[in-house]
Amino acid sequence: MEAKRLLLLLLLCLYVVSSLVIASPQTCPADLSTKCADSGEWEGEFFPGIPTVKYEGPTSKNPLSFKWYNAQEEILGKKMKDWMRFSVAFWHTFRGSGADPFGSATKNWPWEDGTNSLAMAKRRMRANFEFIKKLGVDLWCFHDRDIAPDAETLEETNKNLDEVVALAKKLQGTKIHPLWGTAQLFLHPRYMHGAATSSEVGVYAYAAAQVKKAMEATHYLGGENYVFWGGREGYQTLLNTDMERELDHMARFLEAAVAYKKKIGFNGTLLIEPKPQEPTKHQYDWDAATSANFLRKYGLIDEFKLNIECNHATLSGHSCHHELETARISGLLGNIDANTGDPQVGWDTDQFLTDISEATMVMLSVVRNGGLAPGGFNFDAKLRRESTDVEDLFIAHISGMDTLARGLRNVAKLIEDGSLTDLVRKRYQSFDTEIGTKIEAGKADFEMLEKKAMEWGEPRVPSAKQELAEMIFQSAL
Amino acid sequence: MEAKRLLLLLLLCLYVVSSLVIASPQTCPADLSTKCADSGEWEGEFFPGIPTVKYEGPTSKNPLSFKWYNAQEEILGKKMKDWMRFSVAFWHTFRGSGADPFGSATKNWPWEDGTNSLAMAKRRMRANFEFIKKLGVDLWCFHDRDIAPDAETLEETNKNLDEVVALAKKLQGTKIHPLWGTAQLFLHPRYMHGAATSSEVGVYAYAAAQVKKAMEATHYLGGENYVFWGGREGYQTLLNTDMERELDHMARFLEAAVAYKKKIGFNGTLLIEPKPQEPTKHQYDWDAATSANFLRKYGLIDEFKLNIECNHATLSGHSCHHELETARISGLLGNIDANTGDPQVGWDTDQFLTDISEATMVMLSVVRNGGLAPGGFNFDAKLRRESTDVEDLFIAHISGMDTLARGLRNVAKLIEDGSLTDLVRKRYQSFDTEIGTKIEAGKADFEMLEKKAMEWGEPRVPSAKQELAEMIFQSAL
Amino acid sequence: MEAKRLLLLLLLCLYVVSSLVIASPQTCPADLSTKCADSGEWEGEFFPGIPTVKYEGPTSKNPLSFKWYNAQEEILGKKMKDWMRFSVAFWHTFRGSGADPFGSATKNWPWEDGTNSLAMAKRRMRANFEFIKKLGVDLWCFHDRDIAPDAETLEETNKNLDEVVALAKKLQGTKIHPLWGTAQLFLHPRYMHGAATSSEVGVYAYAAAQVKKAMEATHYLGGENYVFWGGREGYQTLLNTDMERELDHMARFLEAAVAYKKKIGFNGTLLIEPKPQEPTKHQYDWDAATSANFLRKYGLIDEFKLNIECNHATLSGHSCHHELETARISGLLGNIDANTGDPQVGWDTDQFLTDISEATMVMLSVVRNGGLAPGGFNFDAKLRRESTDVEDLFIAHISGMDTLARGLRNVAKLIEDGSLTDLVRKRYQSFDTEIGTKIEAGKADFEMLEKKAMEWGEPRVPSAKQELAEMIFQSAL
Amino acid sequence: MEAKRLLLLLLLCLYVVSSLVIASPQTCPADLSTKCADSGEWEGEFFPGIPTVKYEGPTSKNPLSFKWYNAQEEILGKKMKDWMRFSVAFWHTFRGSGADPFGSATKNWPWEDGTNSLAMAKRRMRANFEFIKKLGVDLWCFHDRDIAPDAETLEETNKNLDEVVALAKKLQGTKIHPLWGTAQLFLHPRYMHGAATSSEVGVYAYAAAQVKKAMEATHYLGGENYVFWGGREGYQTLLNTDMERELDHMARFLEAAVAYKKKIGFNGTLLIEPKPQEPTKHQYDWDAATSANFLRKYGLIDEFKLNIECNHATLSGHSCHHELETARISGLLGNIDANTGDPQVGWDTDQFLTDISEATMVMLSVVRNGGLAPGGFNFDAKLRRESTDVEDLFIAHISGMDTLARGLRNVAKLIEDGSLTDLVRKRYQSFDTEIGTKIEAGKADFEMLEKKAMEWGEPRVPSAKQELAEMIFQSAL
């Protein structure tokens, strides 16, 4: 057996692990008496007990209803659905196994047949669209390798992808399309030293080929954005790393991606997703500012925006709101990976956001940004390892959607009330003067300012009213 | 009493607190029988029991000797002193009181008379130069307000500064000069909302006037660099902050600083000192990449370099080595604030670096940078609150100097051995090929790379040899 | 001048710094035309524009009203005031200067005369009681040294304390008394190596004398508890520390405290307040479990309870809820220091808690504990350095009280709804069986269990329903 | 197919993933021309190019030699090997796959046949003993499930274990035996809610059966200790957790373990291994103090010691030295898991310790403890994911052993020099007095101490000499 086939076997097995085998009778609930000839042909319902989720308002006790998210309701001049642009992440929802560094898979979805076959990939895709429709959203996100299985050669792998993508195209219909696509450049051992920043030129080429194909697939499916998350673009120790050369390689890679995007006429936004660390000790796209610095240094700042993830923000020592604002004021806020972490935990937990206060701050940035389109909110969030019921998938998404919807409603209250905006505006009003205007126009030199300082004497410095700001903010929750 | 005078009184008192009063007889050890007419006239020895510190080699048990730092010894083609360019930080050494958020001052230096008078400022300056000479260095760093007292008006404060600076100029002689000067824009309550980023235009002007004067003083004293540490340039909460406007103000301020530098013919390097947080929740110069991003965004990247502090590095989630390398490969490594933090502590402890491994990594960056000149190593490090003997000031500096000197010696061993450099070079040799060269020249598009990837098949990915790299590294310690 | 007097001067000055002088006319608003003979005799209003704070309900926009805290309203069978037992912390409210490690004092209260005289201490005490009454609470907390000035000798210092305590007793009337008192054993330089754990026997004795007196004062004032926060009981480095001996000393000290409490007939609860670090690198009362371990080891577990502070909890890597529950289930939850930290900041920020979700979890523990009496909620929280208006003191306390009141109301909703309690109870119901009961009674040995395991085969493991639990929890907010 | 068989398949697959299949010819290097009938029968060399590792001294450049560890050399009155008692961890060394939360397996050991068969388990065991012998150690550690495969029923699984254990017994010979054994109670999905603290009684029983068997196996192999690491004994959220009930269950479980140990005449030490979090948000054995508190609360303190892991220590906010000292001074230091983490990383990296300073502090505790026997140093450390050469396994262990050996040599230097010990002793000498003795004997009440305090006046508080201590410490490195 050659290495290639072994790797294939390995990957196949890996997927088996994440999908727990279930015998055939259970896999065809639509017609339990019939044997399923090919698991790809599954035609029944994947979520038989779950109705299409409806808005029932805040007093509802039904876990499978929205209490705050009312898609068609207009808030601040836009429908809620247009503010939110919610997207289901294929990987967490359909490939999340519940495995962690100390434990094997726990999820046991009834539609999984225990293989990573092409047929299984297709069946899973059907489940995906049933899930999306029942949840009432119309966007989804994917990595190339989570929707279609690896094969022995790149050519065959691409063929697999083509087949699944063709099915997805059909299942999408006219209403659904990807918020974004991306290439999975971190799971496979070939990427252990990085993809664009691998020390091996062969890996760099392989990664380029993979991104090329993933971009084509995204384009074909009508995807609105394309994301780069450099899970292995970083280092474990500087002792064995030529960081300068690696960063140069990353720039060359992204330049080539921009060129290819233009060549194929893909008009979607390219997005960088910052993360400080994990799996590597240091990732080159550490946070929003670091990513922007990289883009500026290599002249790529006009070609990319950022995909901010809340859990990545907090791991980098910032609040999520900070990262969103940092991106926003540089015109770089392109998309949000809606999730949260545990404030006492030092790794990515990718939990569904359920904190109202956080959600309100997130929505403040979104509203200030005039919305996120063509980006949106992608639920890069996963069930806890111990949540093993099919309905948990729905409950988690509903909870996440309701929380952000509640955030939007709170922002509307804050804006209507107006006192927080006022408080901030007034703090800076001393700059809304002649001298302030001069300073802001870059026309105030040190000599002039020194003269003013001497003329004015000790400046008056008022209270920053933080506690009042917090009180006003909380009143809107 | 008006506010101005009150503030004056406040600051005066603050300094009293940090300097514990001692009666006159003790303050004039050179002639104990004579009464000191004016404490500024002190002519005796400040450190009577302390000899000039000499190199005695690694076997010496004398705490007041160098075991590894031998100033005139040549290492890697340069004298140790020229690699190191050690500088004494006036503030920690002569104004450090030992106070912390839960405790009042503990230092009780015999030369302090308990006031923050001009006379006391001068006497302290004499102590500074005796300290510098006994330690055998020829560089020092200062904040304007730590060398001369605040007065009621800016004019008078400037006059105080002029007087002390004139004395410093005299005491410097021909061999000593500042590594850098800076303005203290964080201690005074007027700066509580920031200096360049204050919400008050009057504070902005005041800060400009202060930087103008501090830059003049630095220039006059022959300072080789000028530093900006934005201790209050940041925010406590985004709820009451207009971050975009504040960052714009900061850019305007630095532009004006550049213009003024050129106007007065000051050729020293301007340095930004990144720090992630403390005292503010978020500081705008968070880390090296964030600072570089800011400089690039506002077109200031060619006018500034960075002053990297190790303790600030670790507070921002990076190793010190990472921050140094990040600065170095962008041509921004201008100076190092030599200190360290406690790895389990979440605030700035500004300890003297005594870790050999860390020191070796720091010196690796310095050697790769071809040295730091016109920058150097400034000991931005302070005695622990509980270290209250005068000799502790010497012991701490000697320990810090020896540690970095030991680091330099280790780097020489590593370079001589050559195997670590080799290991790194070989990791990337697949890029030293025709296709690698094409990629690095930006001439490899995705189509060509895809063809190559298919042609080559599954790439070979060798071990990263981290454990071997660590073994080699440790062997040099 | 001897050292003693110098220290006195130092401390006096330190207080000046934290209290910014204001001229006499402003200090006597009740009768501006009269000169104040003695600042202790102030008879006017300290907060002239501030009315007694009233409950106005959630729709009120008045910052100086309660929106959620309605003292006399009954919730879950008890008046809100009896659940909350709010207490004002004298030190943050009346001695907080706004100073931080990089900045001097910013607070400029109109009643301060710029001294730390006995007269000033008395005037401040009057302000305290006006504040307490206007806020509508009836408990307060104090450190000995923040209510009365240090003098040259312990005897005189005690006399100062006696005088202020006598005044406080008078001002308290029949309705107000201390939630707890404590001795300040961390500010003074004598305590730099610890108090009970100092390496100096003289300091140990001094600390004992101080606790003795503070306990007497607390007893005299009708205090219901006495707190030990060991701000300096810890180490900066293990290299110079005999941890074993220090811990033994701490135990001896607490034993003596217990003995003295009994001797004077003080029936209040003794409380240990855990904190992991800051000011020291490691504090011996790291967290609830560490403190309990210490108490158990030295046979003191029945003599003490714990005072849990939320910001200390998060600094130790735990949620506040975790620390409260850890204390509660061991019968050790005695009091809560109501505050919060910044989740991205590594030091104690002592902010007023405004997070609804956190407040609800805190109140869950309190309700499960059947309340906190004789403990309560002490506002160990301070204004931000930049909050400098007198009204900010009120706004901050109102916001903190309302937040916890909102938490209590949410808990009532949760309990009424019942589904969260149900979810938890059902998770463990397999232990409500014969074999479960046997296990819980300690009667199930490994052999019997092995037999059962073999008999039962692979156990069934249901979903933990975390997302559902979070959804239910949020619905109550 | 039933759930049981599916789980079996799952686990089998999981192991395949972690062991990359290689075709038969490579698996029998001793006789490449012969087909291997049964992989368990492998008789060749597993590490053909690797010689028995020898001590060659500090100047050797041979990565496969010891530079500092000289097993038979006597240091401080004991052979190095008796101080160190190094042990190889079977799981990291032979079951570590290189997988991480974002990446699949990378290790490709030539002896693995891609199955988790019993035959493969035996072959792996042979590799283990060849590794141990070539490394020159005589202790090893194991989890039950990493040495023998899971089967469909507990009975069959136990049979598998018996077979492998019998082989291990044979291969051990007279010189080798386990430092400790343990049961793996975290990998299998049945343990997702905990083992002893699972909400399911069936899981509790299963865990009991597993520990019973693992303890028997350990005893049979001559193991000197038995370890409990509660990887799933904790919670993900308190919202769905009855912490009190779970802790009670854990106590019952450990009581039963103690009883069973006595029943079978196993005299080895029972060890608790603290870890603060990961995989769970909170683990009940958070740190040394928390574990000790638990043991005391439930009356188990005399039955257990602690196994301190350095990486766990730092994750809990402590230095490793702190955790070791905390255990030591309570008589609880039983074993050390020798590894280290990355100071900027918030998860368990289990790296081999290569830091000299850390190693010296670790050895200081060990020497003060009079050694660790019957415990020792277990290398709970793993190769980086990117280290994929067989020789990396040796290099890593050699590096780890040399680092600790170097630490021991440094401690000998420190002890010989004596000045650090002196410095500490002198700091506390004021307690070596009559009054000090009284205090330490618990005979100094507050009244007597107050009298002394008044008599003595302001205590004298000398410098803590931290910088001097650090200088002395570094001189020994």
XYZ file of C-alpha atoms in Angstrom, chain A residues 33-466:
434
model
C -39.800 -0.844 5.778
C -37.676 -0.298 2.674
C -33.980 -0.981 2.439
C -31.947 1.994 1.267
C -30.081 1.003 -1.855
C -27.761 3.941 -1.756
C -27.517 6.250 1.169
C -27.225 9.180 -1.241
C -30.736 8.485 -2.324
C -32.295 9.183 1.014
C -35.567 10.917 0.337
C -37.235 11.005 3.718
C -37.168 13.683 6.363
C -33.969 14.099 8.353
C -35.603 15.967 11.188
C -38.979 14.304 11.350
C -40.128 15.698 14.680
C -38.966 19.244 13.995
C -41.349 21.742 12.415
C -40.309 24.871 10.542
C -39.284 27.268 13.283
C -41.688 30.182 13.738
C -41.650 33.466 15.604
C -43.864 33.178 18.692
C -42.710 36.189 20.680
C -40.895 36.590 24.037
C -43.532 34.884 26.154
C -43.375 31.586 24.293
C -42.015 28.641 26.246
C -41.548 26.559 23.106
C -37.811 25.862 22.666
C -38.367 25.343 18.956
C -39.703 28.827 18.314
C -38.162 32.263 17.951
C -38.877 34.631 20.790
C -37.031 37.659 19.415
C -36.127 36.977 15.796
C -38.992 37.903 13.507
C -37.484 37.756 10.031
C -39.873 40.076 8.232
C -40.267 42.622 11.014
C -38.759 45.992 10.257
C -36.300 47.469 12.737
C -34.384 50.682 12.139
C -35.593 50.842 8.562
C -34.664 47.325 7.487
C -36.130 43.875 7.822
C -34.522 41.848 10.605
C -33.435 39.225 8.115
C -31.569 41.836 6.113
C -29.753 43.129 9.162
C -28.827 39.647 10.275
C -28.154 37.642 7.107
C -27.790 34.476 9.195
C -25.822 31.595 7.743
C -25.465 27.964 8.799
C -21.901 26.661 9.012
C -21.830 23.254 7.375
C -18.780 22.025 9.264
C -19.916 22.526 12.842
C -23.497 21.523 12.120
C -22.886 18.488 9.931
C -19.279 17.452 10.493
C -18.901 18.332 14.153
C -18.208 15.065 15.921
C -17.923 16.210 19.495
C -14.326 14.991 19.648
C -11.873 17.037 21.694
C -8.176 16.615 22.554
C -9.100 14.171 25.306
C -12.167 12.498 23.890
C -13.514 10.756 20.862
C -16.677 11.545 18.945
C -20.042 11.688 20.712
C -22.482 12.686 17.995
C -24.632 9.980 16.618
C -26.803 11.553 13.948
C -29.344 9.131 12.469
C -28.557 10.044 8.864
C -24.893 9.092 9.075
C -23.963 5.665 7.711
C -20.493 5.611 9.177
C -18.613 6.248 5.971
C -17.161 9.261 4.292
C -18.354 8.095 0.925
C -19.555 10.356 -1.823
C -23.046 8.982 -1.299
C -22.877 9.932 2.364
C -21.636 13.388 1.414
C -24.671 13.882 -0.751
C -27.089 12.642 1.860
C -25.530 15.027 4.356
C -26.013 17.847 1.897
C -29.698 17.031 1.740
C -29.864 17.156 5.518
C -28.138 20.531 5.377
C -30.809 22.043 3.180
C -33.646 20.597 5.205
C -32.009 22.112 8.281
C -31.562 25.493 6.607
C -35.153 25.584 5.449
C -36.633 24.525 8.763
C -34.538 27.180 10.473
C -35.784 29.751 7.995
C -32.462 31.107 6.779
C -31.123 31.302 3.243
C -27.363 31.378 3.564
C -24.765 28.732 4.337
C -20.968 28.435 4.562
C -18.639 25.558 3.801
C -15.063 24.289 3.583
C -14.337 22.291 0.435
C -13.278 19.182 2.348
C -16.218 19.070 4.722
C -18.755 18.789 1.947
C -16.926 16.278 -0.257
C -14.471 13.494 0.562
C -10.769 13.483 -0.176
C -9.728 10.988 -2.822
C -6.398 9.513 -3.789
C -5.399 12.269 -6.168
C -6.218 15.934 -6.375
C -7.990 15.310 -9.687
C -10.302 12.747 -8.141
C -10.845 14.864 -5.072
C -11.873 17.714 -7.318
C -14.275 15.407 -9.091
C -15.863 14.489 -5.778
C -16.238 18.142 -4.984
C -17.797 18.818 -8.356
C -20.432 16.181 -7.800
C -21.442 17.402 -4.391
C -21.400 21.009 -5.514
C -23.675 20.150 -8.421
C -26.148 18.594 -5.992
C -25.905 21.588 -3.666
C -26.600 23.889 -6.589
C -29.730 21.920 -7.340
C -30.853 21.796 -3.705
C -30.194 25.497 -3.181
C -32.987 26.437 -5.553
C -33.437 30.130 -6.133
C -33.556 31.316 -2.552
C -30.495 29.822 -0.931
C -26.810 30.405 -1.665
C -23.517 30.463 0.211
C -22.610 33.426 2.352
C -19.098 32.212 1.729
C -16.937 29.273 0.836
C -13.404 28.444 1.852
C -10.696 25.827 1.521
C -9.819 23.607 4.464
C -6.045 24.056 4.688
C -5.422 22.819 8.213
C -6.837 19.359 8.868
C -4.706 17.287 6.519
C -1.185 16.379 7.726
C 0.309 17.859 4.554
C -0.521 21.269 5.998
C 1.154 20.684 9.340
C 3.789 23.373 8.649
C 1.281 25.710 7.036
C -0.302 26.021 3.620
C 0.805 29.314 2.043
C 3.489 29.477 4.734
C 4.604 25.863 4.628
C 8.323 25.299 4.440
C 7.610 22.935 1.524
C 7.063 24.355 -1.942
C 4.933 21.353 -2.876
C 2.490 22.171 -0.128
C 2.321 25.783 -1.250
C 1.389 24.622 -4.749
C -1.128 22.130 -3.428
C -2.776 24.819 -1.318
C -2.952 27.125 -4.318
C -4.671 24.423 -6.330
C -7.110 23.828 -3.517
C -8.004 27.499 -3.087
C -8.402 27.834 -6.862
C -10.935 25.046 -6.877
C -12.753 26.212 -3.737
C -13.060 29.687 -5.180
C -14.514 28.259 -8.365
C -17.023 26.212 -6.390
C -18.025 29.228 -4.308
C -18.452 31.296 -7.439
C -20.505 28.574 -9.116
C -22.839 28.323 -6.149
C -23.395 32.067 -6.086
C -21.345 32.631 -2.944
C -21.056 36.247 -1.914
C -17.689 36.075 -0.187
C -14.619 33.890 0.075
C -12.784 33.431 3.381
C -9.161 32.765 4.333
C -8.628 31.371 7.802
C -4.981 30.502 8.196
C -5.247 27.806 10.817
C -1.706 26.628 10.173
C -0.255 29.919 8.929
C 1.874 30.642 11.945
C 4.526 28.923 14.024
C 4.990 26.640 17.003
C 8.410 28.033 17.876
C 10.507 30.789 16.386
C 13.592 28.597 16.879
C 12.901 26.640 13.696
C 11.032 29.336 11.759
C 11.960 31.941 9.149
C 9.038 34.234 9.889
C 10.043 36.848 7.339
C 10.144 34.366 4.487
C 6.866 32.789 5.559
C 5.092 36.145 5.635
C 6.412 36.961 2.180
C 5.061 33.658 0.923
C 1.678 34.384 2.434
C 1.574 37.721 0.621
C 2.490 36.107 -2.710
C -0.245 33.551 -2.156
C -2.921 36.153 -1.467
C -1.823 38.242 -4.434
C -2.275 35.193 -6.650
C -5.713 34.621 -5.107
C -6.737 38.183 -5.930
C -5.527 37.769 -9.487
C -7.411 34.529 -9.902
C -10.610 35.976 -8.449
C -10.496 38.721 -11.033
C -9.653 36.334 -13.816
C -12.749 34.206 -13.228
C -14.991 37.177 -12.683
C -15.795 36.360 -9.082
C -17.000 39.598 -7.528
C -17.368 38.322 -3.973
C -15.446 39.915 -1.157
C -12.242 38.232 -0.030
C -12.120 37.994 3.744
C -9.280 37.345 6.193
C -10.369 35.773 9.480
C -8.036 36.760 12.304
C -7.238 34.376 15.141
C -4.378 34.795 17.604
C -3.368 31.222 18.243
C -4.592 27.635 18.310
C -3.727 25.356 16.719
C -0.375 27.167 16.340
C 1.351 29.060 19.126
C 1.177 32.188 16.989
C -0.988 32.770 13.944
C 0.042 35.425 11.485
C -3.479 36.876 11.325
C -3.402 37.455 15.108
C -6.159 40.082 15.300
C -7.816 42.781 13.185
C -4.939 45.253 13.527
C -2.282 42.636 12.774
C -4.167 41.483 9.689
C -4.645 45.056 8.518
C -0.934 45.714 9.034
C -0.076 42.719 6.884
C -2.497 43.800 4.172
C -1.124 47.329 4.177
C 2.504 46.228 4.162
C 1.953 44.116 1.079
C -0.362 46.531 -0.725
C -3.409 44.281 -0.360
C -5.525 46.527 1.857
C -8.053 47.354 -0.863
C -8.581 43.745 -1.880
C -9.629 42.238 1.436
C -12.001 42.780 4.314
C -12.093 41.007 7.654
C -14.266 38.256 9.051
C -14.348 38.948 12.790
C -15.078 36.054 15.130
C -16.017 36.917 18.697
C -14.238 33.980 20.307
C -11.073 34.774 18.363
C -11.368 38.362 19.538
C -11.411 37.446 23.196
C -8.575 34.946 22.781
C -6.478 37.813 21.440
C -7.149 39.866 24.554
C -9.788 42.134 23.042
C -13.528 42.387 23.489
C -15.483 41.336 20.434
C -16.796 44.880 20.220
C -13.244 46.178 20.013
C -12.368 43.972 17.084
C -15.565 44.890 15.271
C -14.955 48.584 15.797
C -11.308 48.288 14.791
C -12.396 46.665 11.546
C -15.317 49.024 11.015
C -13.461 52.298 11.324
C -10.936 51.089 8.772
C -13.676 50.070 6.368
C -12.728 46.433 6.854
C -15.760 44.956 8.585
C -16.929 42.364 6.085
C -18.486 39.510 8.037
C -19.020 38.217 11.556
C -18.513 34.690 12.802
C -21.192 34.707 15.436
C -20.076 32.803 18.478
C -18.580 33.317 21.894
C -15.974 31.827 24.177
C -15.795 31.159 27.861
C -14.163 34.143 29.578
C -12.150 31.850 31.853
C -10.979 29.462 29.169
C -7.848 29.857 27.002
C -8.958 28.023 23.884
C -11.575 28.358 21.188
C -14.847 26.987 22.526
C -16.984 28.244 19.626
C -20.114 28.444 21.745
C -23.369 29.930 20.543
C -23.602 33.490 21.797
C -26.311 33.829 24.422
C -25.144 36.934 26.232
C -27.546 39.831 25.682
C -25.125 42.559 26.576
C -22.455 41.241 24.190
C -25.053 40.808 21.449
C -26.160 44.397 21.871
C -22.608 45.657 21.487
C -22.078 43.471 18.416
C -25.250 44.874 16.849
C -24.174 48.432 17.685
C -21.190 47.919 15.385
C -23.334 46.295 12.709
C -25.849 49.127 12.715
C -23.082 51.729 12.598
C -21.649 49.798 9.657
C -24.983 50.087 7.865
C -25.312 46.303 7.989
C -22.883 43.643 6.865
C -23.987 42.852 3.299
C -22.583 41.258 1.225
C -21.346 39.686 4.467
C -23.543 38.401 7.236
C -23.580 36.426 10.466
C -22.159 32.963 10.045
C -22.815 30.628 12.985
C -19.267 29.410 13.462
C -20.498 27.777 16.619
C -20.840 24.230 17.714
C -22.871 22.182 20.112
C -21.132 21.278 23.322
C -19.599 17.803 23.150
C -22.241 16.610 25.604
C -25.209 17.845 23.575
C -26.166 14.826 21.538
C -29.817 15.197 20.587
C -30.740 16.201 17.041
C -33.002 18.886 18.459
C -29.977 20.424 20.212
C -28.800 21.553 16.763
C -32.008 23.546 16.395
C -32.132 24.821 19.958
C -28.576 26.124 19.700
C -29.186 27.981 16.446
C -32.501 29.401 17.629
C -30.861 30.598 20.815
C -28.032 32.222 18.848
C -30.402 33.899 16.420
C -32.709 35.133 19.148
C -29.813 36.545 21.125
C -28.566 38.643 18.217
C -32.125 39.651 17.344
C -32.567 40.778 20.923
C -29.334 42.719 20.506
C -30.742 44.485 17.468
C -33.929 45.371 19.318
C -31.853 46.783 22.153
C -29.822 48.889 19.745
C -33.050 50.287 18.352
C -34.053 51.245 21.900
C -30.658 52.850 22.521
C -30.875 54.851 19.308
C -34.425 55.943 19.964
C -33.497 57.023 23.476
C -30.503 58.907 22.103
C -28.862 59.669 25.425
C -25.845 57.419 24.945
C -25.030 58.896 21.531
C -25.439 62.312 23.056
C -23.124 61.537 25.935
C -20.377 60.509 23.528
C -20.877 63.406 21.141
C -20.714 65.912 23.973
C -17.489 64.450 25.322
C -15.646 65.579 22.209
C -17.394 68.851 21.570
C -14.326 70.901 22.464
C -12.959 69.703 19.134
C -15.995 71.114 17.310
C -14.356 74.531 17.573
C -12.083 76.568 15.392
C -8.919 75.265 16.964
C -10.300 71.727 17.071
C -11.097 71.882 13.382
C -7.593 73.137 12.665
C -6.096 70.260 14.590
C -8.264 67.725 12.812
C -7.283 69.234 9.486
C -3.605 68.748 10.314
C -2.999 72.484 10.462
C -2.028 72.920 14.082
C 1.719 72.825 14.620
C 3.451 72.476 17.985
C 4.362 76.124 18.198
C 0.820 77.306 17.734
C -0.421 74.678 20.190
C 2.155 75.683 22.781
C 1.011 79.271 22.504
C -2.578 78.175 23.026
C -1.660 75.984 25.971
C 0.070 78.904 27.673
C -2.761 81.221 26.898
C -5.419 78.833 28.192
C -3.668 77.680 31.371
C -4.614 74.465 33.107
C -7.287 72.698 31.028
C -10.635 71.738 32.508
C -11.172 67.966 32.409
C -14.736 66.747 33.038
C -15.940 63.351 34.229
C -15.985 60.578 31.615
C -19.363 59.394 32.974
C -18.580 55.709 32.450
